[in-house]
Amino acid sequence: MQDALSLLNNIFGYPEFRGQQGEIVDHVAQGGHALVLMPTGGGKSLCFQIPALMRPGVAIVVSPLIALMQDQVATLVEQGVAAACLNSATPLDEARDIARQARAGSLDLLYVAPERLLTPRFQEFVSQLNISLFAIDEAHCVSHWGHDFRPEYQQLGFLAERFPQVPRIALTATADEQTRADIIDYLKLQDARVFLSSFDRPNLFYQVVEKHNAKKQLLDFIRNEYPGSAGIVYCLSRKRVEDTAQWLCDNGIHALPYHAGLSHQQRETNQREFLRDEGVVMVATVAFGMGIDKPDVRFVAHIDMPKSPENFYQESGRAGRDGLPAASWLCYGLNDVVQLRQMIEGGEMAELQKQVELGKLEAMLAFCEAASCRRQHILAHFGEQSRPCGHCDNCLHPPITFDATVAVQKLLSCIYRVEQRFSAGHVIDVLLGRANQSVGHYGHDKLSTFGIGRDYNQRVWRSIVRQLVARKLLHVDIARGQSLVLSDECRSVLKGQEKVYLRPVADDKASRSTAGADRWLRTEREERLWQALRGWRRQMADEHNVPAYAVFSDRTLRDLVEKHPTSRAGLAKVYGLGELKLARYGEALLELLNAAAAEAG
Ligand code: ADP
Ligand code: ZN
């Protein structure tokens, strides 16, 4: 058996295992079952890929998405590993060829979709093979509770009965108790060792901004922080996806739309382009993302509020899988909360489920309105204790709270005066003394609270309303025209028995550059080399017909620029350069690096 570390060094070109990887690899290589809970980007794939290379026979990898399989296989083949995938898109003669290789024992990993694994024909085929292990990726698909439920996954328990001797490893980034219990139950993993990793993503920088002109704010964010980088922008509706993608394109950003309303072919094309090309911004609904393995996504932007912390974590986690600094940027407003509540309350779900969803929405709002460390907040939601991270927006620019008791009293009494029957917009108009048609129609310009809030502008009042909703002092009644309703706790505030401290309205400029704080600043010479390497990588990727990151990751390029090796021995010390890559690209790289050195010298 080849040892794990030398495979890691030679094939994958990484110096050491990350977190629990080493332990997991040993356990599975020795024939143990495992359940691996690791955040997105944690490095789950190596946990089964390396044991697959260590153990005799072929590893069967179950994965729910064709695009995901194809990319993993392309990356493996590029590293010199004998891997293949079988799916509905595989041409017949190619499938025969793959089957032959598997029988002959010359294949190390075979990726299949669950529905194929369940066919009698495939089971017949599998029973002729020498199998090293079964890996079940995205294992949360077994659970009704999860967001990606796949009924076929629930039948994969048959593997335990048919192949009791073969180790099974299930992997997921969804860690909640219920999903975990479902995985163990359906996949019959009662004997498996559970490896639970921390869900912290230290290279991810969280930033939350208040919405006033989302598209413009987004454009500024991309231009200031991540020009020319790959990113994902999540929107709540298809229409918004279309609008936003168009707007970004009009402003010179290479953006593509993705949502379930596009034809299958269009979605495939856009997804390919996003994976292949550098610097594409994908504007999408949540339909996009599961299994997107692109390691160099530099930012995930939400221009509408996600519906739960779980969704937020999962989606934002698609940034920075390569371990380099990346940003999660969230832009939200009170209307988002209202819209999401409407979707939940008007939905088809059972009452109990609605309550669960509403609870999650509240937790999400609390995250947005938090005045303390974002990371600490999100990890606490997943049951993990941590210290303030020091580089999210709140850590870098701690919001100073102010005594807002008088302002809050004005707002609450205004809501009371309009009999808790009007929306935030109307209440704020009254506070600001705007005698518009609606205000006049209801005679609200005659109220004692008319115009008592002129010392703040509309943005400040909106922020105050949101913070009070987040603290449950106020409630938005969706069924009655989104009117603001007072809760019982308001009484002590109105009576002056309790003070309320709030955050001032965040200033976009002040919270800018959270990610930039850790951005790699290149000298001019480095910038030139970096661009030359990127151009060269693009060319190699086109020649080999693979995505750019399958040739080299950004991290490798960065290491090349920083170390600037000019000899073969120097190259071998670069991050991510395995034997095969050295053999394939070493010469050409040295030529490029030496030419750059000569130019600079
Ligand atoms: P996950 O499936 O957990 O989201 P991946 O397996 O796709 O994560 O790994 C994320 C990225 O981290 C990939 O680019 C992978 O090559 C890289 N990676 C994994 N393990 C290591 C390691 N030990 N050292 C350096 N990079 C690693
Ligand atoms: Zn922080």
PDB file of C-alpha atoms in Angstrom, residues 137-277:
ATOM      1  CA  ASP A 137     -20.906  12.509  -1.636  1.00  0.00           C
ATOM      2  CA  GLU A 138     -23.458  15.208  -0.664  1.00  0.00           C
ATOM      3  CA  ALA A 139     -24.946  12.644   1.703  1.00  0.00           C
ATOM      4  CA  HIS A 140     -27.484  15.117   3.105  1.00  0.00           C
ATOM      5  CA  CYS A 141     -29.529  14.373  -0.015  1.00  0.00           C
ATOM      6  CA  VAL A 142     -31.032  11.444   1.938  1.00  0.00           C
ATOM      7  CA  SER A 143     -32.815  13.789   4.286  1.00  0.00           C
ATOM      8  CA  HIS A 144     -36.217  15.412   3.919  1.00  0.00           C
ATOM      9  CA  TRP A 145     -34.966  18.162   6.182  1.00  0.00           C
ATOM     10  CA  GLY A 146     -32.217  19.161   3.852  1.00  0.00           C
ATOM     11  CA  HIS A 147     -32.562  21.495   0.928  1.00  0.00           C
ATOM     12  CA  ASP A 148     -31.531  18.981  -1.723  1.00  0.00           C
ATOM     13  CA  PHE A 149     -33.650  15.932  -1.022  1.00  0.00           C
ATOM     14  CA  ARG A 150     -33.151  13.050  -3.505  1.00  0.00           C
ATOM     15  CA  PRO A 151     -35.370  10.002  -2.967  1.00  0.00           C
ATOM     16  CA  GLU A 152     -32.838   7.623  -4.606  1.00  0.00           C
ATOM     17  CA  TYR A 153     -30.343   8.427  -1.890  1.00  0.00           C
ATOM     18  CA  GLN A 154     -32.569   6.789   0.699  1.00  0.00           C
ATOM     19  CA  GLN A 155     -32.168   3.443  -1.033  1.00  0.00           C
ATOM     20  CA  LEU A 156     -28.393   3.443  -0.856  1.00  0.00           C
ATOM     21  CA  GLY A 157     -28.595   1.505   2.399  1.00  0.00           C
ATOM     22  CA  PHE A 158     -28.588  -1.625   0.220  1.00  0.00           C
ATOM     23  CA  LEU A 159     -24.825  -1.205  -0.143  1.00  0.00           C
ATOM     24  CA  ALA A 160     -24.417  -2.170   3.495  1.00  0.00           C
ATOM     25  CA  GLU A 161     -26.287  -5.426   2.929  1.00  0.00           C
ATOM     26  CA  ARG A 162     -24.807  -6.356  -0.431  1.00  0.00           C
ATOM     27  CA  PHE A 163     -21.210  -5.364   0.333  1.00  0.00           C
ATOM     28  CA  PRO A 164     -20.727  -5.624   4.089  1.00  0.00           C
ATOM     29  CA  GLN A 165     -16.931  -5.893   3.750  1.00  0.00           C
ATOM     30  CA  VAL A 166     -16.472  -2.774   1.662  1.00  0.00           C
ATOM     31  CA  PRO A 167     -15.838   0.473   3.574  1.00  0.00           C
ATOM     32  CA  ARG A 168     -18.438   3.189   3.078  1.00  0.00           C
ATOM     33  CA  ILE A 169     -17.696   6.855   3.546  1.00  0.00           C
ATOM     34  CA  ALA A 170     -20.498   9.432   3.480  1.00  0.00           C
ATOM     35  CA  LEU A 171     -19.658  13.116   3.189  1.00  0.00           C
ATOM     36  CA  THR A 172     -21.613  16.327   3.604  1.00  0.00           C
ATOM     37  CA  ALA A 173     -21.340  19.969   4.587  1.00  0.00           C
ATOM     38  CA  THR A 174     -24.737  20.007   6.301  1.00  0.00           C
ATOM     39  CA  ALA A 175     -24.205  19.415   9.966  1.00  0.00           C
ATOM     40  CA  ASP A 176     -27.474  19.756  11.812  1.00  0.00           C
ATOM     41  CA  GLU A 177     -28.535  16.929  14.120  1.00  0.00           C
ATOM     42  CA  GLN A 178     -31.574  15.879  12.172  1.00  0.00           C
ATOM     43  CA  THR A 179     -29.741  15.496   8.869  1.00  0.00           C
ATOM     44  CA  ARG A 180     -26.913  13.638  10.578  1.00  0.00           C
ATOM     45  CA  ALA A 181     -29.344  11.183  12.145  1.00  0.00           C
ATOM     46  CA  ASP A 182     -31.033  10.616   8.774  1.00  0.00           C
ATOM     47  CA  ILE A 183     -27.737   9.893   7.046  1.00  0.00           C
ATOM     48  CA  ILE A 184     -26.731   7.331   9.654  1.00  0.00           C
ATOM     49  CA  ASP A 185     -30.135   5.749   9.529  1.00  0.00           C
ATOM     50  CA  TYR A 186     -30.700   5.506   5.770  1.00  0.00           C
ATOM     51  CA  LEU A 187     -27.143   4.670   4.834  1.00  0.00           C
ATOM     52  CA  LYS A 188     -26.830   2.193   7.712  1.00  0.00           C
ATOM     53  CA  LEU A 189     -23.753   3.855   9.104  1.00  0.00           C
ATOM     54  CA  GLN A 190     -24.323   2.938  12.745  1.00  0.00           C
ATOM     55  CA  ASP A 191     -20.805   1.500  12.902  1.00  0.00           C
ATOM     56  CA  ALA A 192     -19.170   4.409  11.153  1.00  0.00           C
ATOM     57  CA  ARG A 193     -16.794   6.759  12.876  1.00  0.00           C
ATOM     58  CA  VAL A 194     -18.092  10.313  12.788  1.00  0.00           C
ATOM     59  CA  PHE A 195     -15.605  13.047  11.893  1.00  0.00           C
ATOM     60  CA  LEU A 196     -17.061  16.428  12.731  1.00  0.00           C
ATOM     61  CA  SER A 197     -14.915  19.380  11.682  1.00  0.00           C
ATOM     62  CA  SER A 198     -15.184  22.942  12.763  1.00  0.00           C
ATOM     63  CA  PHE A 199     -17.435  24.943  10.503  1.00  0.00           C
ATOM     64  CA  ASP A 200     -15.234  27.963  10.687  1.00  0.00           C
ATOM     65  CA  ARG A 201     -14.030  29.292   7.352  1.00  0.00           C
ATOM     66  CA  PRO A 202     -11.107  31.460   8.390  1.00  0.00           C
ATOM     67  CA  ASN A 203     -10.441  32.827   4.903  1.00  0.00           C
ATOM     68  CA  LEU A 204     -14.002  34.082   4.466  1.00  0.00           C
ATOM     69  CA  PHE A 205     -14.724  37.728   5.285  1.00  0.00           C
ATOM     70  CA  TYR A 206     -18.254  38.585   6.199  1.00  0.00           C
ATOM     71  CA  GLN A 207     -19.764  41.916   5.404  1.00  0.00           C
ATOM     72  CA  VAL A 208     -23.399  42.984   5.667  1.00  0.00           C
ATOM     73  CA  VAL A 209     -24.690  46.236   4.230  1.00  0.00           C
ATOM     74  CA  GLU A 210     -28.015  47.939   4.295  1.00  0.00           C
ATOM     75  CA  LYS A 211     -29.850  48.071   0.987  1.00  0.00           C
ATOM     76  CA  HIS A 212     -30.654  51.351  -0.694  1.00  0.00           C
ATOM     77  CA  ASN A 213     -29.783  50.715  -4.331  1.00  0.00           C
ATOM     78  CA  ALA A 214     -28.743  47.094  -4.459  1.00  0.00           C
ATOM     79  CA  LYS A 215     -27.525  46.936  -8.044  1.00  0.00           C
ATOM     80  CA  LYS A 216     -25.394  50.038  -7.689  1.00  0.00           C
ATOM     81  CA  GLN A 217     -24.046  48.855  -4.343  1.00  0.00           C
ATOM     82  CA  LEU A 218     -23.183  45.508  -5.912  1.00  0.00           C
ATOM     83  CA  LEU A 219     -21.398  47.121  -8.821  1.00  0.00           C
ATOM     84  CA  ASP A 220     -19.345  49.287  -6.467  1.00  0.00           C
ATOM     85  CA  PHE A 221     -18.470  46.280  -4.369  1.00  0.00           C
ATOM     86  CA  ILE A 222     -17.255  44.292  -7.383  1.00  0.00           C
ATOM     87  CA  ARG A 223     -15.346  47.219  -8.851  1.00  0.00           C
ATOM     88  CA  ASN A 224     -13.682  48.185  -5.600  1.00  0.00           C
ATOM     89  CA  GLU A 225     -12.949  44.809  -4.139  1.00  0.00           C
ATOM     90  CA  TYR A 226     -12.914  42.131  -6.793  1.00  0.00           C
ATOM     91  CA  PRO A 227     -12.504  43.462 -10.312  1.00  0.00           C
ATOM     92  CA  GLY A 228     -11.936  40.651 -12.803  1.00  0.00           C
ATOM     93  CA  SER A 229     -12.608  37.907 -10.251  1.00  0.00           C
ATOM     94  CA  ALA A 230     -15.053  35.040 -10.380  1.00  0.00           C
ATOM     95  CA  GLY A 231     -18.069  35.479  -8.147  1.00  0.00           C
ATOM     96  CA  ILE A 232     -21.647  34.394  -7.527  1.00  0.00           C
ATOM     97  CA  VAL A 233     -24.509  36.822  -6.953  1.00  0.00           C
ATOM     98  CA  TYR A 234     -27.648  35.352  -5.399  1.00  0.00           C
ATOM     99  CA  CYS A 235     -31.060  36.933  -5.980  1.00  0.00           C
ATOM    100  CA  LEU A 236     -34.514  35.985  -4.760  1.00  0.00           C
ATOM    101  CA  SER A 237     -36.363  35.936  -8.086  1.00  0.00           C
ATOM    102  CA  ARG A 238     -35.751  35.064 -11.709  1.00  0.00           C
ATOM    103  CA  LYS A 239     -36.641  38.530 -12.844  1.00  0.00           C
ATOM    104  CA  ARG A 240     -34.107  40.033 -10.511  1.00  0.00           C
ATOM    105  CA  VAL A 241     -31.487  37.615 -11.809  1.00  0.00           C
ATOM    106  CA  GLU A 242     -32.150  38.786 -15.364  1.00  0.00           C
ATOM    107  CA  ASP A 243     -32.125  42.478 -14.451  1.00  0.00           C
ATOM    108  CA  THR A 244     -28.998  42.259 -12.377  1.00  0.00           C
ATOM    109  CA  ALA A 245     -27.027  40.221 -14.909  1.00  0.00           C
ATOM    110  CA  GLN A 246     -27.987  42.712 -17.620  1.00  0.00           C
ATOM    111  CA  TRP A 247     -27.036  45.669 -15.458  1.00  0.00           C
ATOM    112  CA  LEU A 248     -23.622  44.210 -14.662  1.00  0.00           C
ATOM    113  CA  CYS A 249     -22.996  43.461 -18.353  1.00  0.00           C
ATOM    114  CA  ASP A 250     -24.017  47.001 -19.285  1.00  0.00           C
ATOM    115  CA  ASN A 251     -21.402  48.174 -16.838  1.00  0.00           C
ATOM    116  CA  GLY A 252     -18.600  46.130 -18.299  1.00  0.00           C
ATOM    117  CA  ILE A 253     -18.675  43.097 -16.021  1.00  0.00           C
ATOM    118  CA  HIS A 254     -18.699  39.640 -17.522  1.00  0.00           C
ATOM    119  CA  ALA A 255     -21.920  38.360 -15.944  1.00  0.00           C
ATOM    120  CA  LEU A 256     -24.215  35.459 -16.820  1.00  0.00           C
ATOM    121  CA  PRO A 257     -27.709  34.587 -15.567  1.00  0.00           C
ATOM    122  CA  TYR A 258     -28.791  31.234 -14.111  1.00  0.00           C
ATOM    123  CA  HIS A 259     -32.265  30.225 -12.943  1.00  0.00           C
ATOM    124  CA  ALA A 260     -34.742  27.412 -13.387  1.00  0.00           C
ATOM    125  CA  GLY A 261     -36.668  29.349 -16.033  1.00  0.00           C
ATOM    126  CA  LEU A 262     -33.825  29.129 -18.547  1.00  0.00           C
ATOM    127  CA  SER A 263     -33.649  26.166 -20.905  1.00  0.00           C
ATOM    128  CA  HIS A 264     -31.608  23.222 -19.751  1.00  0.00           C
ATOM    129  CA  GLN A 265     -29.126  23.883 -22.493  1.00  0.00           C
ATOM    130  CA  GLN A 266     -28.727  27.546 -21.631  1.00  0.00           C
ATOM    131  CA  ARG A 267     -28.068  26.685 -18.012  1.00  0.00           C
ATOM    132  CA  GLU A 268     -25.460  24.099 -18.962  1.00  0.00           C
ATOM    133  CA  THR A 269     -23.728  26.558 -21.261  1.00  0.00           C
ATOM    134  CA  ASN A 270     -23.617  29.303 -18.653  1.00  0.00           C
ATOM    135  CA  GLN A 271     -22.425  26.938 -15.963  1.00  0.00           C
ATOM    136  CA  ARG A 272     -19.641  25.634 -18.219  1.00  0.00           C
ATOM    137  CA  GLU A 273     -18.557  29.154 -19.006  1.00  0.00           C
ATOM    138  CA  PHE A 274     -18.493  30.070 -15.342  1.00  0.00           C
ATOM    139  CA  LEU A 275     -16.414  27.006 -14.506  1.00  0.00           C
ATOM    140  CA  ARG A 276     -14.065  27.299 -17.435  1.00  0.00           C
ATOM    141  CA  ASP A 277     -13.408  30.988 -17.825  1.00  0.00           C
TER     142      ASP A 277
END
